[in-house]
Amino acid sequence: MDFIKQRRLMVDLQLRPRGIKDEGVLHAMATVERHLFVSEDLQESAYDDCALPIGCGQTISQPYMVALMTELLHLEGHERVLEIGTGSGYQTAVLSMLASEVYTVERIPSLAERAQALLERLGYKNVQVRISDGTIGLPSQSPFDAILVTAGAPEIPEEYIGQLKVGGRLVIPIGSRYSQVLYQIRRTETGIEKSDSTGCVFVPLIGEKGWKEEGLY
Ligand code: SAM
């Protein structure tokens, strides 16, 4: 399978036509080897226009959603970024190409450990993976220029706003457990500015300031 060609097609047929314009984001999407972040039996589908299972009842998000959320962060390369929901580590790798430092938090230890090992093996050096409840952010490393939440929350945890620099951006899906709206929030001197982007469906953000625990995985 020609994965380089698959990535080019993903960018040209899924991302550009839907309005992703940031050339840095498009370059990262054309570069990160998404097929290495899914199990071997799913590699042929890695560049399809959909989310895929990654184990423990979780998913690697649809490529377009990864690109859109990343574009909404408006990264220039110098930022300290916090990602909540490491999952496979794919979004982390995309962020790693576009920011200076990336902290990523995952609540399921086996996913975090697998992502950390893979990111290390692939040479993504500016990434730190933490196992904890990301609904309270990562206070020890704050403030951040940007926070990206890759699971759906019932409301915006106030902790995220408090851990953003003034001018910092938060991108987060908010809604019910089964469908959400993607919001972009900017911290200002006096509060926040909030705008909505698109409807989306994410797995739930589970924790102290999120949804209640699901069954066992
Ligand atoms: N960004 C991931 C990727 O590229 O593969 C996809 C993330 S998946 C849609 C959402 C992830 O959020 C899951 O791995 C899930 O375990 C994690 N998650 C849910 N609640 C969390 C919490 N409170 N703290 C940290 N991670 C959480």
PDB file of C-alpha atoms and ligand atoms in Angstrom:
ATOM      1  CA  MET A   1       0.000   0.000   0.000  1.00  0.00           C
ATOM      2  CA  ASP A   2       1.336   3.439  -0.970  1.00  0.00           C
ATOM      3  CA  PHE A   3       0.724   5.357   2.263  1.00  0.00           C
ATOM      4  CA  ILE A   4       2.408   8.537   0.983  1.00  0.00           C
ATOM      5  CA  LYS A   5      -0.087   8.659  -1.866  1.00  0.00           C
ATOM      6  CA  GLN A   6      -2.935   7.873   0.562  1.00  0.00           C
ATOM      7  CA  ARG A   7      -1.933  10.854   2.692  1.00  0.00           C
ATOM      8  CA  ARG A   8      -1.753  13.153  -0.330  1.00  0.00           C
ATOM      9  CA  LEU A   9      -5.220  12.039  -1.400  1.00  0.00           C
ATOM     10  CA  MET A  10      -6.511  12.569   2.155  1.00  0.00           C
ATOM     11  CA  VAL A  11      -5.242  16.169   2.063  1.00  0.00           C
ATOM     12  CA  ASP A  12      -6.480  16.899  -1.470  1.00  0.00           C
ATOM     13  CA  LEU A  13      -9.865  15.155  -1.303  1.00  0.00           C
ATOM     14  CA  GLN A  14     -10.906  15.407   2.379  1.00  0.00           C
ATOM     15  CA  LEU A  15      -9.185  18.441   3.891  1.00  0.00           C
ATOM     16  CA  ARG A  16      -8.702  21.165   1.249  1.00  0.00           C
ATOM     17  CA  PRO A  17     -12.218  20.833  -0.243  1.00  0.00           C
ATOM     18  CA  ARG A  18     -13.768  21.210   3.233  1.00  0.00           C
ATOM     19  CA  GLY A  19     -11.901  24.451   3.823  1.00  0.00           C
ATOM     20  CA  ILE A  20      -8.730  23.573   5.727  1.00  0.00           C
ATOM     21  CA  LYS A  21      -6.349  26.317   4.547  1.00  0.00           C
ATOM     22  CA  ASP A  22      -3.478  26.487   7.029  1.00  0.00           C
ATOM     23  CA  GLU A  23      -0.533  25.159   5.006  1.00  0.00           C
ATOM     24  CA  GLY A  24       1.298  24.162   8.196  1.00  0.00           C
ATOM     25  CA  VAL A  25      -1.631  21.980   9.247  1.00  0.00           C
ATOM     26  CA  LEU A  26      -1.941  20.493   5.757  1.00  0.00           C
ATOM     27  CA  HIS A  27       1.789  19.752   5.716  1.00  0.00           C
ATOM     28  CA  ALA A  28       1.601  18.036   9.114  1.00  0.00           C
ATOM     29  CA  MET A  29      -1.385  15.967   7.977  1.00  0.00           C
ATOM     30  CA  ALA A  30       0.522  14.981   4.824  1.00  0.00           C
ATOM     31  CA  THR A  31       3.546  13.992   6.910  1.00  0.00           C
ATOM     32  CA  VAL A  32       2.397  12.168  10.074  1.00  0.00           C
ATOM     33  CA  GLU A  33       2.116   8.439   9.402  1.00  0.00           C
ATOM     34  CA  ARG A  34      -1.434   7.885  10.610  1.00  0.00           C
ATOM     35  CA  HIS A  35      -1.337   4.181   9.667  1.00  0.00           C
ATOM     36  CA  LEU A  36       1.254   3.596  12.412  1.00  0.00           C
ATOM     37  CA  PHE A  37      -1.207   4.848  15.061  1.00  0.00           C
ATOM     38  CA  VAL A  38      -3.813   2.141  14.349  1.00  0.00           C
ATOM     39  CA  SER A  39      -3.611  -1.639  14.652  1.00  0.00           C
ATOM     40  CA  GLU A  40      -2.156  -3.573  11.707  1.00  0.00           C
ATOM     41  CA  ASP A  41      -5.539  -4.895  10.562  1.00  0.00           C
ATOM     42  CA  LEU A  42      -6.828  -1.299  10.200  1.00  0.00           C
ATOM     43  CA  GLN A  43      -3.811   0.188   8.420  1.00  0.00           C
ATOM     44  CA  GLU A  44      -5.443  -0.011   4.996  1.00  0.00           C
ATOM     45  CA  SER A  45      -8.301   2.151   6.312  1.00  0.00           C
ATOM     46  CA  ALA A  46      -6.071   4.602   8.182  1.00  0.00           C
ATOM     47  CA  TYR A  47      -6.558   7.428   5.632  1.00  0.00           C
ATOM     48  CA  ASP A  48     -10.297   6.886   5.159  1.00  0.00           C
ATOM     49  CA  ASP A  49     -12.689   9.718   5.969  1.00  0.00           C
ATOM     50  CA  CYS A  50     -13.711   8.350   9.374  1.00  0.00           C
ATOM     51  CA  ALA A  51     -12.749   7.677  12.984  1.00  0.00           C
ATOM     52  CA  LEU A  52     -11.331   4.216  13.765  1.00  0.00           C
ATOM     53  CA  PRO A  53     -11.218   2.100  16.941  1.00  0.00           C
ATOM     54  CA  ILE A  54      -7.962   2.088  18.929  1.00  0.00           C
ATOM     55  CA  GLY A  55      -8.983  -0.275  21.763  1.00  0.00           C
ATOM     56  CA  CYS A  56     -10.414   0.328  25.270  1.00  0.00           C
ATOM     57  CA  GLY A  57     -13.623   1.597  23.609  1.00  0.00           C
ATOM     58  CA  GLN A  58     -11.800   4.697  22.270  1.00  0.00           C
ATOM     59  CA  THR A  59     -11.179   6.087  18.782  1.00  0.00           C
ATOM     60  CA  ILE A  60      -8.628   7.920  16.652  1.00  0.00           C
ATOM     61  CA  SER A  61     -10.575  10.911  15.305  1.00  0.00           C
ATOM     62  CA  GLN A  62     -11.518  11.444  11.641  1.00  0.00           C
ATOM     63  CA  PRO A  63      -8.646  13.163   9.761  1.00  0.00           C
ATOM     64  CA  TYR A  64     -10.796  16.198   8.911  1.00  0.00           C
ATOM     65  CA  MET A  65     -11.689  16.701  12.583  1.00  0.00           C
ATOM     66  CA  VAL A  66      -7.995  16.473  13.570  1.00  0.00           C
ATOM     67  CA  ALA A  67      -7.098  19.062  10.913  1.00  0.00           C
ATOM     68  CA  LEU A  68      -9.985  21.389  11.808  1.00  0.00           C
ATOM     69  CA  MET A  69      -9.304  21.335  15.553  1.00  0.00           C
ATOM     70  CA  THR A  70      -5.612  21.948  14.920  1.00  0.00           C
ATOM     71  CA  GLU A  71      -6.332  24.841  12.532  1.00  0.00           C
ATOM     72  CA  LEU A  72      -8.632  26.454  15.128  1.00  0.00           C
ATOM     73  CA  LEU A  73      -5.693  26.631  17.573  1.00  0.00           C
ATOM     74  CA  HIS A  74      -3.846  29.064  15.209  1.00  0.00           C
ATOM     75  CA  LEU A  75      -0.398  27.708  16.034  1.00  0.00           C
ATOM     76  CA  GLU A  76       2.702  29.572  14.828  1.00  0.00           C
ATOM     77  CA  GLY A  77       5.370  27.226  16.182  1.00  0.00           C
ATOM     78  CA  HIS A  78       6.386  28.838  19.478  1.00  0.00           C
ATOM     79  CA  GLU A  79       3.455  27.644  21.601  1.00  0.00           C
ATOM     80  CA  ARG A  80       3.126  25.437  24.651  1.00  0.00           C
ATOM     81  CA  VAL A  81       0.112  23.240  23.971  1.00  0.00           C
ATOM     82  CA  LEU A  82      -1.950  20.972  26.195  1.00  0.00           C
ATOM     83  CA  GLU A  83      -3.918  18.126  24.614  1.00  0.00           C
ATOM     84  CA  ILE A  84      -6.539  16.299  26.683  1.00  0.00           C
ATOM     85  CA  GLY A  85      -7.122  12.751  25.406  1.00  0.00           C
ATOM     86  CA  THR A  86      -3.911  11.263  24.004  1.00  0.00           C
ATOM     87  CA  GLY A  87      -5.637   8.153  22.635  1.00  0.00           C
ATOM     88  CA  SER A  88      -3.418   6.743  19.890  1.00  0.00           C
ATOM     89  CA  GLY A  89      -1.017   9.720  19.975  1.00  0.00           C
ATOM     90  CA  TYR A  90      -1.842  10.715  16.374  1.00  0.00           C
ATOM     91  CA  GLN A  91      -3.208  14.180  17.147  1.00  0.00           C
ATOM     92  CA  THR A  92      -0.269  14.651  19.510  1.00  0.00           C
ATOM     93  CA  ALA A  93       2.142  13.976  16.640  1.00  0.00           C
ATOM     94  CA  VAL A  94       0.349  16.537  14.448  1.00  0.00           C
ATOM     95  CA  LEU A  95       0.547  19.128  17.259  1.00  0.00           C
ATOM     96  CA  SER A  96       4.200  18.278  17.859  1.00  0.00           C
ATOM     97  CA  MET A  97       5.039  19.415  14.314  1.00  0.00           C
ATOM     98  CA  LEU A  98       3.316  22.773  14.812  1.00  0.00           C
ATOM     99  CA  ALA A  99       4.189  23.825  18.369  1.00  0.00           C
ATOM    100  CA  SER A 100       7.220  24.124  20.597  1.00  0.00           C
ATOM    101  CA  GLU A 101       6.094  21.892  23.491  1.00  0.00           C
ATOM    102  CA  VAL A 102       3.151  19.510  23.699  1.00  0.00           C
ATOM    103  CA  TYR A 103       1.784  18.058  26.928  1.00  0.00           C
ATOM    104  CA  THR A 104      -0.820  15.359  26.435  1.00  0.00           C
ATOM    105  CA  VAL A 105      -2.973  13.779  29.142  1.00  0.00           C
ATOM    106  CA  GLU A 106      -4.730  10.403  28.929  1.00  0.00           C
ATOM    107  CA  ARG A 107      -6.814   8.723  31.644  1.00  0.00           C
ATOM    108  CA  ILE A 108      -6.410   5.142  30.355  1.00  0.00           C
ATOM    109  CA  PRO A 109      -2.892   3.973  31.258  1.00  0.00           C
ATOM    110  CA  SER A 110      -2.539   1.327  28.510  1.00  0.00           C
ATOM    111  CA  LEU A 111      -3.363   3.886  25.778  1.00  0.00           C
ATOM    112  CA  ALA A 112      -1.010   6.480  27.269  1.00  0.00           C
ATOM    113  CA  GLU A 113       1.846   3.980  27.536  1.00  0.00           C
ATOM    114  CA  ARG A 114       1.372   2.725  23.978  1.00  0.00           C
ATOM    115  CA  ALA A 115       1.196   6.270  22.583  1.00  0.00           C
ATOM    116  CA  GLN A 116       4.260   7.366  24.537  1.00  0.00           C
ATOM    117  CA  ALA A 117       6.327   4.417  23.266  1.00  0.00           C
ATOM    118  CA  LEU A 118       5.236   5.032  19.664  1.00  0.00           C
ATOM    119  CA  LEU A 119       5.831   8.796  19.779  1.00  0.00           C
ATOM    120  CA  GLU A 120       9.303   8.162  21.207  1.00  0.00           C
ATOM    121  CA  ARG A 121      10.082   5.534  18.569  1.00  0.00           C
ATOM    122  CA  LEU A 122       8.983   7.903  15.791  1.00  0.00           C
ATOM    123  CA  GLY A 123      11.173  10.708  17.145  1.00  0.00           C
ATOM    124  CA  TYR A 124       8.553  13.199  18.373  1.00  0.00           C
ATOM    125  CA  LYS A 125      10.820  14.758  20.980  1.00  0.00           C
ATOM    126  CA  ASN A 126       8.857  17.799  22.173  1.00  0.00           C
ATOM    127  CA  VAL A 127       6.027  15.707  23.646  1.00  0.00           C
ATOM    128  CA  GLN A 128       5.302  14.701  27.239  1.00  0.00           C
ATOM    129  CA  VAL A 129       2.591  12.139  27.967  1.00  0.00           C
ATOM    130  CA  ARG A 130       0.875  12.163  31.378  1.00  0.00           C
ATOM    131  CA  ILE A 131      -1.586   9.670  32.848  1.00  0.00           C
ATOM    132  CA  SER A 132      -4.225  11.576  34.809  1.00  0.00           C
ATOM    133  CA  ASP A 133      -7.719  13.021  34.804  1.00  0.00           C
ATOM    134  CA  GLY A 134      -7.489  15.721  32.149  1.00  0.00           C
ATOM    135  CA  THR A 135     -10.776  17.343  33.152  1.00  0.00           C
ATOM    136  CA  ILE A 136      -8.739  19.370  35.635  1.00  0.00           C
ATOM    137  CA  GLY A 137      -6.145  20.274  32.981  1.00  0.00           C
ATOM    138  CA  LEU A 138      -2.471  20.078  33.888  1.00  0.00           C
ATOM    139  CA  PRO A 139      -1.953  22.791  36.526  1.00  0.00           C
ATOM    140  CA  SER A 140       1.708  21.943  37.144  1.00  0.00           C
ATOM    141  CA  GLN A 141       2.640  22.938  33.574  1.00  0.00           C
ATOM    142  CA  SER A 142       0.257  25.851  33.022  1.00  0.00           C
ATOM    143  CA  PRO A 143      -0.184  28.421  31.557  1.00  0.00           C
ATOM    144  CA  PHE A 144      -0.618  27.221  27.969  1.00  0.00           C
ATOM    145  CA  ASP A 145      -0.961  29.080  24.683  1.00  0.00           C
ATOM    146  CA  ALA A 146      -3.472  26.521  23.471  1.00  0.00           C
ATOM    147  CA  ILE A 147      -5.544  23.663  24.886  1.00  0.00           C
ATOM    148  CA  LEU A 148      -7.164  21.025  22.686  1.00  0.00           C
ATOM    149  CA  VAL A 149      -9.727  18.647  24.152  1.00  0.00           C
ATOM    150  CA  THR A 150     -10.317  15.559  22.019  1.00  0.00           C
ATOM    151  CA  ALA A 151     -13.270  14.121  23.964  1.00  0.00           C
ATOM    152  CA  GLY A 152     -16.779  15.546  24.394  1.00  0.00           C
ATOM    153  CA  ALA A 153     -17.510  17.506  27.579  1.00  0.00           C
ATOM    154  CA  PRO A 154     -20.886  18.435  29.140  1.00  0.00           C
ATOM    155  CA  GLU A 155     -19.600  21.989  29.734  1.00  0.00           C
ATOM    156  CA  ILE A 156     -16.320  23.901  29.715  1.00  0.00           C
ATOM    157  CA  PRO A 157     -14.280  22.984  32.787  1.00  0.00           C
ATOM    158  CA  GLU A 158     -13.284  26.346  34.324  1.00  0.00           C
ATOM    159  CA  GLU A 159      -9.830  24.934  34.981  1.00  0.00           C
ATOM    160  CA  TYR A 160      -9.042  25.111  31.254  1.00  0.00           C
ATOM    161  CA  ILE A 161      -9.717  28.841  31.096  1.00  0.00           C
ATOM    162  CA  GLY A 162      -7.595  29.392  34.201  1.00  0.00           C
ATOM    163  CA  GLN A 163      -4.704  27.480  32.616  1.00  0.00           C
ATOM    164  CA  LEU A 164      -4.725  29.527  29.385  1.00  0.00           C
ATOM    165  CA  LYS A 165      -2.553  32.599  28.851  1.00  0.00           C
ATOM    166  CA  VAL A 166      -4.409  35.787  27.932  1.00  0.00           C
ATOM    167  CA  GLY A 167      -4.870  35.458  24.160  1.00  0.00           C
ATOM    168  CA  GLY A 168      -4.698  31.664  24.455  1.00  0.00           C
ATOM    169  CA  ARG A 169      -7.105  29.394  22.578  1.00  0.00           C
ATOM    170  CA  LEU A 170      -9.191  26.452  23.781  1.00  0.00           C
ATOM    171  CA  VAL A 171     -10.837  24.089  21.294  1.00  0.00           C
ATOM    172  CA  ILE A 172     -13.363  21.718  22.844  1.00  0.00           C
ATOM    173  CA  PRO A 173     -16.440  19.686  21.850  1.00  0.00           C
ATOM    174  CA  ILE A 174     -19.357  20.528  24.167  1.00  0.00           C
ATOM    175  CA  GLY A 175     -22.769  18.905  24.252  1.00  0.00           C
ATOM    176  CA  SER A 176     -24.498  15.683  25.208  1.00  0.00           C
ATOM    177  CA  ARG A 177     -22.764  12.383  25.717  1.00  0.00           C
ATOM    178  CA  TYR A 178     -23.548  11.389  22.124  1.00  0.00           C
ATOM    179  CA  SER A 179     -23.281  14.568  20.045  1.00  0.00           C
ATOM    180  CA  GLN A 180     -21.526  17.874  20.493  1.00  0.00           C
ATOM    181  CA  VAL A 181     -20.639  21.229  18.934  1.00  0.00           C
ATOM    182  CA  LEU A 182     -16.986  22.155  18.492  1.00  0.00           C
ATOM    183  CA  TYR A 183     -16.205  25.460  20.216  1.00  0.00           C
ATOM    184  CA  GLN A 184     -13.229  27.776  19.899  1.00  0.00           C
ATOM    185  CA  ILE A 185     -12.703  29.898  22.999  1.00  0.00           C
ATOM    186  CA  ARG A 186     -10.191  32.705  23.388  1.00  0.00           C
ATOM    187  CA  ARG A 187      -9.130  34.004  26.786  1.00  0.00           C
ATOM    188  CA  THR A 188      -9.190  37.800  26.890  1.00  0.00           C
ATOM    189  CA  GLU A 189      -8.045  40.325  29.521  1.00  0.00           C
ATOM    190  CA  THR A 190     -11.567  40.418  30.925  1.00  0.00           C
ATOM    191  CA  GLY A 191     -13.058  36.980  30.225  1.00  0.00           C
ATOM    192  CA  ILE A 192     -13.585  34.789  27.170  1.00  0.00           C
ATOM    193  CA  GLU A 193     -14.769  35.060  23.562  1.00  0.00           C
ATOM    194  CA  LYS A 194     -16.578  31.969  22.331  1.00  0.00           C
ATOM    195  CA  SER A 195     -17.505  30.892  18.807  1.00  0.00           C
ATOM    196  CA  ASP A 196     -18.920  27.641  17.487  1.00  0.00           C
ATOM    197  CA  SER A 197     -17.503  25.769  14.533  1.00  0.00           C
ATOM    198  CA  THR A 198     -19.333  22.562  13.617  1.00  0.00           C
ATOM    199  CA  GLY A 199     -21.332  19.628  14.929  1.00  0.00           C
ATOM    200  CA  CYS A 200     -19.285  16.586  15.926  1.00  0.00           C
ATOM    201  CA  VAL A 201     -19.391  13.253  17.727  1.00  0.00           C
ATOM    202  CA  PHE A 202     -16.654  12.435  20.234  1.00  0.00           C
ATOM    203  CA  VAL A 203     -16.244   9.799  22.921  1.00  0.00           C
ATOM    204  CA  PRO A 204     -17.044  11.266  26.358  1.00  0.00           C
ATOM    205  CA  LEU A 205     -14.593  13.222  28.486  1.00  0.00           C
ATOM    206  CA  ILE A 206     -14.785  11.240  31.712  1.00  0.00           C
ATOM    207  CA  GLY A 207     -13.615  12.564  35.054  1.00  0.00           C
ATOM    208  CA  GLU A 208     -14.128  14.913  37.973  1.00  0.00           C
ATOM    209  CA  LYS A 209     -15.257  17.852  35.785  1.00  0.00           C
ATOM    210  CA  GLY A 210     -16.634  15.732  32.913  1.00  0.00           C
ATOM    211  CA  TRP A 211     -19.021  12.807  32.509  1.00  0.00           C
ATOM    212  CA  LYS A 212     -19.325  10.007  35.048  1.00  0.00           C
ATOM    213  CA  GLU A 213     -17.286   6.830  34.628  1.00  0.00           C
ATOM    214  CA  GLU A 214     -18.421   4.348  31.929  1.00  0.00           C
ATOM    215  CA  GLY A 215     -18.376   0.569  32.341  1.00  0.00           C
ATOM    216  CA  LEU A 216     -15.124  -1.372  32.320  1.00  0.00           C
ATOM    217  CA  TYR A 217     -13.066  -1.550  29.150  1.00  0.00           C
TER     218      TYR A 217
HETATM  219  N1  SAM B   1      -6.471  12.445  20.147  1.00  0.00           N
HETATM  220  C1  SAM B   1      -6.646  11.026  20.026  1.00  0.00           C
HETATM  221  C2  SAM B   1      -5.949  10.430  18.845  1.00  0.00           C
HETATM  222  O1  SAM B   1      -5.409  11.166  18.011  1.00  0.00           O
HETATM  223  O2  SAM B   1      -5.926   9.194  18.773  1.00  0.00           O
HETATM  224  C3  SAM B   1      -8.091  10.630  20.000  1.00  0.00           C
HETATM  225  C4  SAM B   1      -8.697  10.774  21.295  1.00  0.00           C
HETATM  226  S1  SAM B   1     -10.162   9.866  21.619  1.00  0.00           S
HETATM  227  C5  SAM B   1     -11.314  10.584  20.529  1.00  0.00           C
HETATM  228  C6  SAM B   1     -10.500  10.609  23.211  1.00  0.00           C
HETATM  229  C7  SAM B   1      -9.538  10.203  24.286  1.00  0.00           C
HETATM  230  O3  SAM B   1      -9.838  10.963  25.451  1.00  0.00           O
HETATM  231  C8  SAM B   1      -9.655   8.735  24.698  1.00  0.00           C
HETATM  232  O4  SAM B   1      -8.413   8.100  24.584  1.00  0.00           O
HETATM  233  C9  SAM B   1     -10.109   8.808  26.144  1.00  0.00           C
HETATM  234  O5  SAM B   1      -9.624   7.779  26.968  1.00  0.00           O
HETATM  235  C10 SAM B   1      -9.566  10.156  26.562  1.00  0.00           C
HETATM  236  N2  SAM B   1     -10.188  10.742  27.748  1.00  0.00           N
HETATM  237  C11 SAM B   1     -11.486  10.744  28.116  1.00  0.00           C
HETATM  238  N3  SAM B   1     -11.637  11.385  29.295  1.00  0.00           N
HETATM  239  C12 SAM B   1     -10.400  11.802  29.663  1.00  0.00           C
HETATM  240  C13 SAM B   1      -9.882  12.532  30.783  1.00  0.00           C
HETATM  241  N4  SAM B   1     -10.654  12.965  31.778  1.00  0.00           N
HETATM  242  N5  SAM B   1      -8.566  12.779  30.838  1.00  0.00           N
HETATM  243  C14 SAM B   1      -7.734  12.361  29.853  1.00  0.00           C
HETATM  244  N6  SAM B   1      -8.162  11.663  28.778  1.00  0.00           N
HETATM  245  C15 SAM B   1      -9.475  11.398  28.679  1.00  0.00           C
END
